[in-house]
Short mmCIF file of C-alpha atoms in Angstrom, two decimals:
data_model
loop_
_atom_site.label_atom_id
_atom_site.label_comp_id
_atom_site.label_asym_id
_atom_site.label_seq_id
_atom_site.Cartn_x
_atom_site.Cartn_y
_atom_site.Cartn_z
CA MET A 47 0.00 0.00 0.00
CA PRO A 48 1.45 3.43 -0.91
CA ALA A 49 2.27 5.70 2.02
CA ALA A 50 -0.40 8.12 0.82
CA ASP A 51 -3.02 5.45 1.56
CA LEU A 52 -1.96 5.02 5.18
CA PRO A 53 -3.37 7.02 8.11
CA ALA A 54 -1.36 10.17 8.76
CA ILE A 55 -1.88 13.09 11.12
CA PRO A 56 0.48 16.05 10.61
CA GLY A 57 2.70 16.61 13.60
CA VAL A 58 1.49 13.44 15.30
CA LEU A 59 1.96 10.38 13.11
CA SER A 60 3.20 10.24 9.54
CA ALA A 61 2.20 7.58 7.04
CA ARG A 62 5.74 6.18 7.24
CA GLN A 63 5.53 6.01 11.01
CA CYS A 64 2.20 4.22 10.75
CA ARG A 65 3.82 1.64 8.48
CA GLU A 66 6.76 1.27 10.86
CA THR A 67 4.37 0.51 13.70
CA ALA A 68 2.64 -2.15 11.60
CA GLU A 69 6.03 -3.62 10.70
CA SER A 70 6.93 -3.74 14.39
CA ILE A 71 3.77 -5.78 14.97
CA ALA A 72 4.41 -8.10 12.02
CA ALA A 73 7.96 -8.69 13.27
CA GLN A 74 6.52 -10.35 16.36
CA GLN A 75 4.20 -12.66 14.40
CA TYR A 76 5.07 -16.35 14.48
CA PRO A 77 5.13 -18.55 11.34
CA ASP A 78 1.82 -20.13 12.42
CA GLY A 79 0.17 -16.69 12.17
CA SER A 80 -0.24 -16.00 15.88
CA ILE A 81 0.61 -12.53 17.16
CA PRO A 82 1.84 -12.54 20.77
CA TRP A 83 2.03 -9.51 23.01
CA PHE A 84 5.75 -9.58 22.16
CA ARG A 85 8.14 -12.32 21.08
CA GLY A 86 8.38 -14.79 23.93
CA GLY A 87 5.17 -13.50 25.48
CA HIS A 88 1.76 -15.07 25.34
CA THR A 89 -0.96 -14.76 22.70
CA ASP A 90 -4.58 -14.18 23.65
CA PRO A 91 -7.39 -14.37 21.08
CA TRP A 92 -8.60 -10.78 21.60
CA ASP A 93 -5.32 -8.87 21.33
CA HIS A 94 -4.25 -11.16 18.49
CA VAL A 95 -7.29 -9.98 16.49
CA GLU A 96 -6.67 -6.34 17.41
CA SER A 97 -3.16 -6.63 15.99
CA ALA A 98 -4.49 -8.29 12.83
CA MET A 99 -6.88 -5.37 12.33
CA ALA A 100 -3.97 -2.94 12.48
CA LEU A 101 -2.04 -4.95 9.90
CA THR A 102 -5.03 -4.72 7.56
CA VAL A 103 -5.19 -0.94 7.98
CA ALA A 104 -1.49 -0.61 7.24
CA GLY A 105 -1.67 -2.51 3.97
CA MET A 106 -0.42 -5.89 5.17
CA PRO A 107 -3.40 -8.11 4.35
CA GLU A 108 -1.39 -11.31 3.92
CA GLN A 109 -0.05 -11.09 7.45
CA ALA A 110 -3.54 -10.23 8.72
CA GLU A 111 -5.08 -13.20 6.93
CA ALA A 112 -2.39 -15.48 8.37
CA ALA A 113 -3.51 -14.27 11.79
CA TYR A 114 -7.17 -15.03 11.05
CA THR A 115 -6.21 -18.46 9.72
CA TRP A 116 -4.49 -19.13 13.03
CA SER A 117 -7.71 -18.17 14.81
CA ALA A 118 -9.72 -20.57 12.66
CA ASN A 119 -7.20 -23.36 13.19
CA THR A 120 -7.11 -23.02 16.97
CA GLN A 121 -10.86 -22.67 17.57
CA ARG A 122 -12.29 -25.47 19.70
CA ALA A 123 -15.24 -27.61 18.66
CA ASP A 124 -17.67 -25.59 20.80
CA GLY A 125 -16.69 -22.33 19.06
CA SER A 126 -14.46 -21.05 21.85
CA TRP A 127 -10.73 -20.48 22.28
CA PRO A 128 -8.47 -21.04 25.26
CA MET A 129 -7.65 -17.83 27.07
CA GLN A 130 -3.93 -17.96 26.47
CA PHE A 131 -1.31 -19.60 24.24
CA ARG A 132 2.46 -19.56 24.40
CA ALA A 133 4.94 -20.98 21.91
CA GLY A 134 2.21 -22.87 20.07
CA THR A 135 0.69 -24.57 23.09
CA VAL A 136 -2.26 -23.77 25.35
CA GLU A 137 -1.03 -22.06 28.50
CA HIS A 138 -4.41 -21.17 30.04
CA SER A 139 -7.36 -23.34 29.03
CA ASP A 140 -10.17 -21.30 30.60
CA THR A 141 -12.43 -19.42 28.20
CA ASP A 142 -13.04 -15.66 28.22
CA THR A 143 -16.29 -15.06 26.33
CA ASN A 144 -15.27 -11.62 25.09
CA PHE A 145 -12.02 -13.01 23.71
CA CYS A 146 -14.12 -15.39 21.61
CA ALA A 147 -16.57 -12.79 20.32
CA TYR A 148 -13.93 -10.42 18.96
CA ILE A 149 -13.19 -12.56 15.92
CA ALA A 150 -16.40 -11.15 14.39
CA ALA A 151 -15.14 -7.57 14.73
CA GLY A 152 -11.85 -8.48 13.11
CA VAL A 153 -13.39 -10.39 10.22
CA TRP A 154 -15.92 -7.65 9.45
CA HIS A 155 -13.21 -5.01 9.63
CA HIS A 156 -10.95 -6.96 7.24
CA TYR A 157 -13.80 -7.33 4.77
CA LEU A 158 -14.64 -3.63 4.96
CA CYS A 159 -11.02 -2.74 4.21
CA THR A 160 -10.39 -5.27 1.46
CA GLY A 161 -13.80 -6.06 -0.04
CA ASP A 162 -12.67 -9.69 -0.16
CA ARG A 163 -15.86 -11.76 -0.23
CA ARG A 164 -13.84 -14.97 -0.43
CA PHE A 165 -12.31 -14.15 2.95
CA LEU A 166 -15.76 -13.50 4.42
CA ASP A 167 -17.06 -16.84 3.13
CA THR A 168 -14.00 -18.67 4.44
CA MET A 169 -14.24 -17.17 7.93
CA TRP A 170 -18.02 -17.45 8.29
CA PRO A 171 -18.00 -20.90 9.97
CA THR A 172 -15.49 -19.62 12.53
CA VAL A 173 -17.54 -16.49 13.24
CA ARG A 174 -20.81 -18.40 13.43
CA ALA A 175 -19.45 -20.97 15.89
CA ALA A 176 -17.86 -18.25 18.02
CA ILE A 177 -21.00 -16.12 18.29
CA ASP A 178 -23.19 -19.16 18.95
CA PHE A 179 -20.88 -20.00 21.85
CA VAL A 180 -20.94 -16.44 23.15
CA ILE A 181 -24.73 -16.29 23.08
CA SER A 182 -24.91 -19.61 24.95
CA MET A 183 -23.21 -17.74 27.80
CA GLN A 184 -26.01 -15.15 27.94
CA GLN A 185 -27.30 -16.64 31.15
CA GLY A 186 -27.82 -13.54 33.25
CA PRO A 187 -31.46 -12.68 34.03
CA GLY A 188 -31.18 -9.22 32.48
CA GLY A 189 -29.48 -10.21 29.22
CA GLU A 190 -25.89 -9.86 30.41
CA ILE A 191 -23.33 -12.41 29.19
CA TYR A 192 -21.18 -14.23 31.72
CA TRP A 193 -17.51 -13.84 31.07
CA LEU A 194 -15.76 -17.07 32.08
CA SER A 195 -16.14 -20.79 31.66
CA ASN A 196 -13.74 -23.55 32.64
CA ALA A 197 -13.64 -27.16 33.74
CA ASP A 198 -15.71 -26.26 36.80
CA GLY A 199 -18.50 -24.70 34.73
CA VAL A 200 -19.67 -21.14 34.09
CA LEU A 201 -18.80 -18.31 36.47
CA ALA A 202 -22.01 -16.39 37.12
CA GLU A 203 -20.45 -12.95 36.69
CA ALA A 204 -20.78 -10.34 33.95
CA LEU A 205 -18.30 -7.52 33.26
CA LEU A 206 -19.28 -4.17 31.80
CA THR A 207 -16.23 -3.76 29.57
CA GLY A 208 -16.42 -7.29 28.21
CA CYS A 209 -20.18 -7.13 27.61
CA SER A 210 -19.82 -3.80 25.83
CA SER A 211 -17.21 -5.31 23.55
CA MET A 212 -19.41 -8.35 22.94
CA PHE A 213 -22.30 -6.05 22.04
CA HIS A 214 -20.11 -4.55 19.33
CA SER A 215 -18.84 -7.95 18.18
CA ILE A 216 -22.36 -9.38 17.89
CA GLY A 217 -23.25 -6.32 15.81
CA CYS A 218 -20.31 -7.05 13.53
CA ALA A 219 -21.41 -10.69 13.29
CA LEU A 220 -24.90 -9.53 12.31
CA ALA A 221 -23.34 -7.34 9.62
CA ILE A 222 -21.46 -10.36 8.26
CA ALA A 223 -24.61 -12.49 8.31
CA ASP A 224 -26.53 -9.74 6.55
CA ARG A 225 -23.88 -9.43 3.84
CA LEU A 226 -23.92 -13.20 3.31
CA GLY A 227 -27.72 -13.36 3.34
CA ILE A 228 -27.87 -15.74 6.30
CA PRO A 229 -30.38 -14.34 8.84
CA GLN A 230 -29.54 -14.88 12.51
CA PRO A 231 -32.66 -13.91 14.49
CA GLU A 232 -31.33 -15.42 17.73
CA TRP A 233 -28.31 -13.13 17.52
CA GLU A 234 -30.61 -10.14 17.03
CA VAL A 235 -32.56 -11.02 20.17
CA ALA A 236 -29.33 -11.51 22.10
CA ALA A 237 -28.10 -8.07 20.99
CA LEU A 238 -31.41 -6.52 22.04
CA ARG A 239 -31.20 -8.02 25.51
CA LEU A 240 -27.52 -7.22 25.96
CA GLY A 241 -27.87 -3.62 24.80
CA HIS A 242 -30.74 -3.11 27.21
CA ALA A 243 -28.75 -4.56 30.11
CA LEU A 244 -25.80 -2.29 29.34
CA ARG A 245 -27.93 0.85 29.24
CA GLU A 246 -30.50 0.21 31.90
CA HIS A 247 -29.13 -2.30 34.39
CA PRO A 248 -25.70 -1.39 35.79
CA GLU A 249 -26.49 -3.62 38.75
CA SER A 250 -26.12 -6.63 36.43
CA PHE A 251 -22.36 -6.10 36.18
CA THR A 252 -19.58 -6.56 38.70
CA GLU A 253 -18.41 -3.10 39.72
CA LYS A 254 -14.96 -2.28 38.38
CA ASP A 255 -15.26 1.46 38.05
CA ARG A 256 -11.63 2.01 39.04
CA TYR A 257 -10.76 0.95 35.51
CA SER A 258 -10.96 3.44 32.67
CA MET A 259 -12.27 0.78 30.28
CA ASP A 260 -15.47 0.47 32.31
CA TRP A 261 -15.86 4.23 31.82
CA TYR A 262 -15.49 4.55 28.05
CA TYR A 263 -16.25 1.09 26.63
CA PRO A 264 -20.05 1.53 26.65
CA VAL A 265 -19.42 4.55 24.40
CA LEU A 266 -16.69 3.00 22.26
CA CYS A 267 -18.74 -0.10 21.51
CA GLY A 268 -22.11 1.52 20.87
CA PRO A 269 -24.55 0.99 23.75
CA LEU A 270 -24.25 4.67 24.70
CA ARG A 271 -24.03 7.37 22.06
CA GLY A 272 -25.27 10.92 21.61
CA GLU A 273 -25.98 12.96 24.71
CA HIS A 274 -25.89 9.90 26.95
CA GLY A 275 -22.45 8.94 25.68
CA ALA A 276 -21.16 12.50 26.02
CA ALA A 277 -22.48 12.69 29.57
CA ARG A 278 -20.73 9.46 30.49
CA ILE A 279 -17.40 10.71 29.14
CA ALA A 280 -17.79 14.04 30.94
CA SER A 281 -18.66 12.35 34.21
CA ARG A 282 -15.18 10.93 34.81
CA TRP A 283 -12.89 12.86 32.50
CA ASP A 284 -10.95 14.39 35.37
CA ASP A 285 -10.59 11.02 37.07
CA PHE A 286 -8.73 9.44 34.18
CA VAL A 287 -7.23 12.03 31.82
CA VAL A 288 -3.78 13.17 32.95
CA GLY A 289 -2.49 16.44 31.55
CA ASP A 290 -0.75 15.95 28.23
CA ILE A 291 0.47 12.35 28.62
CA GLY A 292 -2.64 10.17 28.19
CA ILE A 293 -5.18 8.48 30.42
CA ARG A 294 -4.91 6.30 33.49
CA CYS A 295 -5.65 2.62 33.25
CA VAL A 296 -6.79 2.66 36.89
CA SER A 297 -8.18 5.78 38.54
CA ASP A 298 -6.15 5.51 41.75
CA ARG A 299 -2.76 4.68 40.21
CA PRO A 300 -0.21 7.09 38.66
CA TRP A 301 -0.03 5.04 35.46
CA VAL A 302 -1.03 6.09 31.95
CA THR A 303 -1.37 3.50 29.19
CA GLY A 304 -1.22 3.91 25.44
CA ALA A 305 -3.90 1.45 24.36
CA GLU A 306 -6.52 2.81 26.73
CA THR A 307 -5.71 6.33 25.56
CA CYS A 308 -6.18 5.31 21.93
CA GLU A 309 -9.44 3.51 22.66
CA LEU A 310 -10.73 6.67 24.33
CA VAL A 311 -9.69 8.51 21.15
CA MET A 312 -11.97 6.19 19.16
CA ALA A 313 -14.80 6.60 21.67
CA LEU A 314 -14.51 10.39 21.32
CA ASP A 315 -14.45 10.02 17.54
CA ALA A 316 -17.69 8.01 17.73
CA LEU A 317 -19.23 10.99 19.55
CA GLY A 318 -17.92 13.47 16.99
CA ASP A 319 -15.44 14.87 19.51
CA THR A 320 -12.47 14.66 17.17
CA GLU A 321 -10.62 17.69 18.54
CA ARG A 322 -10.00 16.05 21.90
CA GLY A 323 -9.35 12.77 20.12
CA HIS A 324 -6.53 14.30 18.10
CA ARG A 325 -5.07 15.86 21.22
CA LEU A 326 -5.06 12.59 23.15
CA LEU A 327 -3.45 10.66 20.29
CA ALA A 328 -0.70 13.28 20.18
CA ASN A 329 -0.31 13.15 23.95
CA MET A 330 0.53 9.43 24.09
CA GLN A 331 3.30 9.54 21.49
CA HIS A 332 5.90 9.74 24.27
CA LEU A 333 5.49 5.95 24.43
CA ARG A 334 6.81 5.50 20.87
CA GLU A 335 10.22 4.01 20.08
CA PRO A 336 12.20 4.73 16.88
CA ASP A 337 11.31 1.35 15.38
CA GLY A 338 7.60 2.20 15.59
CA SER A 339 6.78 0.03 18.59
CA TYR A 340 5.09 1.42 21.69
CA TRP A 341 5.64 0.89 25.38
CA THR A 342 2.53 -0.27 27.20
CA GLY A 343 2.54 2.55 29.72
CA LEU A 344 4.31 5.05 31.95
CA VAL A 345 4.27 5.46 35.72
CA PHE A 346 4.26 9.23 35.75
CA ALA A 347 5.04 9.46 39.46
CA ASP A 348 8.61 8.34 38.78
CA GLY A 349 8.88 8.53 34.98
CA LYS A 350 9.43 4.79 34.51
CA ARG A 351 8.04 2.60 31.75
CA TRP A 352 5.80 -0.09 33.19
CA PRO A 353 5.44 -2.85 32.45
CA VAL A 354 8.83 -2.99 30.76
CA GLU A 355 7.44 -4.31 27.51
CA ARG A 356 6.44 -2.99 24.12
CA THR A 357 3.17 -4.66 23.21
CA THR A 358 1.79 -5.36 19.75
CA TRP A 359 -1.70 -4.41 20.81
CA THR A 360 -0.60 -0.96 21.96
CA GLY A 361 0.81 -0.26 18.51
CA ALA A 362 -2.35 -1.70 17.00
CA ALA A 363 -4.54 0.68 18.99
CA VAL A 364 -2.49 3.63 17.71
CA ILE A 365 -3.03 2.57 14.09
CA LEU A 366 -6.77 2.00 14.56
CA ALA A 367 -7.20 5.34 16.32
CA ALA A 368 -5.30 7.16 13.56
CA ASP A 369 -7.46 5.48 10.94
CA ALA A 370 -10.64 6.47 12.77
CA LEU A 371 -9.61 10.11 13.02
CA THR A 372 -8.38 10.39 9.43
CA ARG A 373 -11.11 8.32 7.75
CA THR A 374 -8.40 6.67 5.65
CA THR A 375 -9.49 3.06 5.04
CA PRO A 376 -13.01 1.76 4.35
CA GLY A 377 -12.87 0.15 7.79
CA ASN A 378 -12.22 3.41 9.65
CA GLY A 379 -15.73 3.46 11.13
CA ILE A 380 -15.61 0.01 12.73
CA PHE A 381 -16.34 1.58 16.14
CA ARG A 382 -18.27 4.60 14.88
CA ASP A 383 -20.79 3.37 12.37
CA LEU A 384 -24.10 1.78 13.15
CA LEU A 385 -24.16 -1.87 12.17
CA PRO A 386 -26.97 -3.87 10.53
CA GLY A 387 -29.33 -4.91 13.29
CA SER A 388 -28.14 -2.20 15.68
CA GLU A 389 -31.50 -0.44 15.51
CA ILE A 390 -33.03 -3.30 17.50
CA THR A 391 -30.94 -2.34 20.49
CA THR A 392 -32.84 0.90 21.00
CA GLY A 393 -35.85 -0.93 22.39
CA ILE A 394 -36.71 -2.54 25.69
CA ALA A 395 -36.32 -6.27 26.11
CA ARG A 396 -39.81 -7.65 26.37
CA ASP A 397 -38.91 -10.17 29.06
CA CYS A 398 -37.42 -7.52 31.33
CA ALA A 399 -39.51 -6.50 34.32
CA CYS A 400 -38.71 -2.82 33.82
CA SER A 401 -40.58 -2.87 30.47
CA ARG A 402 -43.78 -3.65 32.35
CA SER A 403 -43.37 -1.06 35.11
#
């Protein structure tokens, strides 16, 4: 892909720098297609897909498709993936539901960027099995989706960040199904119930409001938009945004992180607040290294990088945020645009008691 076709923001990130970041991600990819956090580190199914999405944006579709092939090859018979791999073997066999759902976001994004219908057809069985598994975990009374299953069974706990991400992933899966002409009414109902739970029933989710992701993910992933989304961002801006260096991962720790900052950039973009989005993306560039890789975060109390690692998914978040702000690729609106079936999430779940009050 020519440099002119890559995301670029004057004074913040050039097209060449964007490509360098993608190359730093691809350099960590193993021959089997998996993308670990860093060479020697572990691979998880969610961050692996995030990195593949960035490779697609940066004009490296072959590497991205190798990553998606790895996902298809490692999917279990029930549609799930183990939580963690290392050096080609399963390191953590428990299943994180959100990790499984994200394949739909990646596949839809790759199709939007490339227009490759063959790829969509090839990946459909993987997406379908994954989303069917995810929806089987929608066992909460209000429509929430439980986040963990293992040899002992299902943990009856739902997380706001994970459920927000799954809401978005199910929407992407519905978009894929719509494009392929394969209706999935059960997925539509699941999205309806989940969207309602996210907007109307905070009590359904384990409280983790120390974490910035619980603050902005309902906006980033679509359950809250417009004035409600803007109000949510305003409500805790001062708790998480730190001067001109980025945002905290945790509200009570002096630690800013690059990926969370970039995800907030995309949440702001989804609200039309691009001015602050540009500013935040510029602010986190202190984490960049000359080879295009990014440190995970900075403890600003003592000026030390922590953890002492440069993660593929941090670089990926930078690329995706730059694409969102610049509207460069056809997939730039993956977190901004309404998806087929998303209109159903504006209603009230009929089996919810609050709809009858």
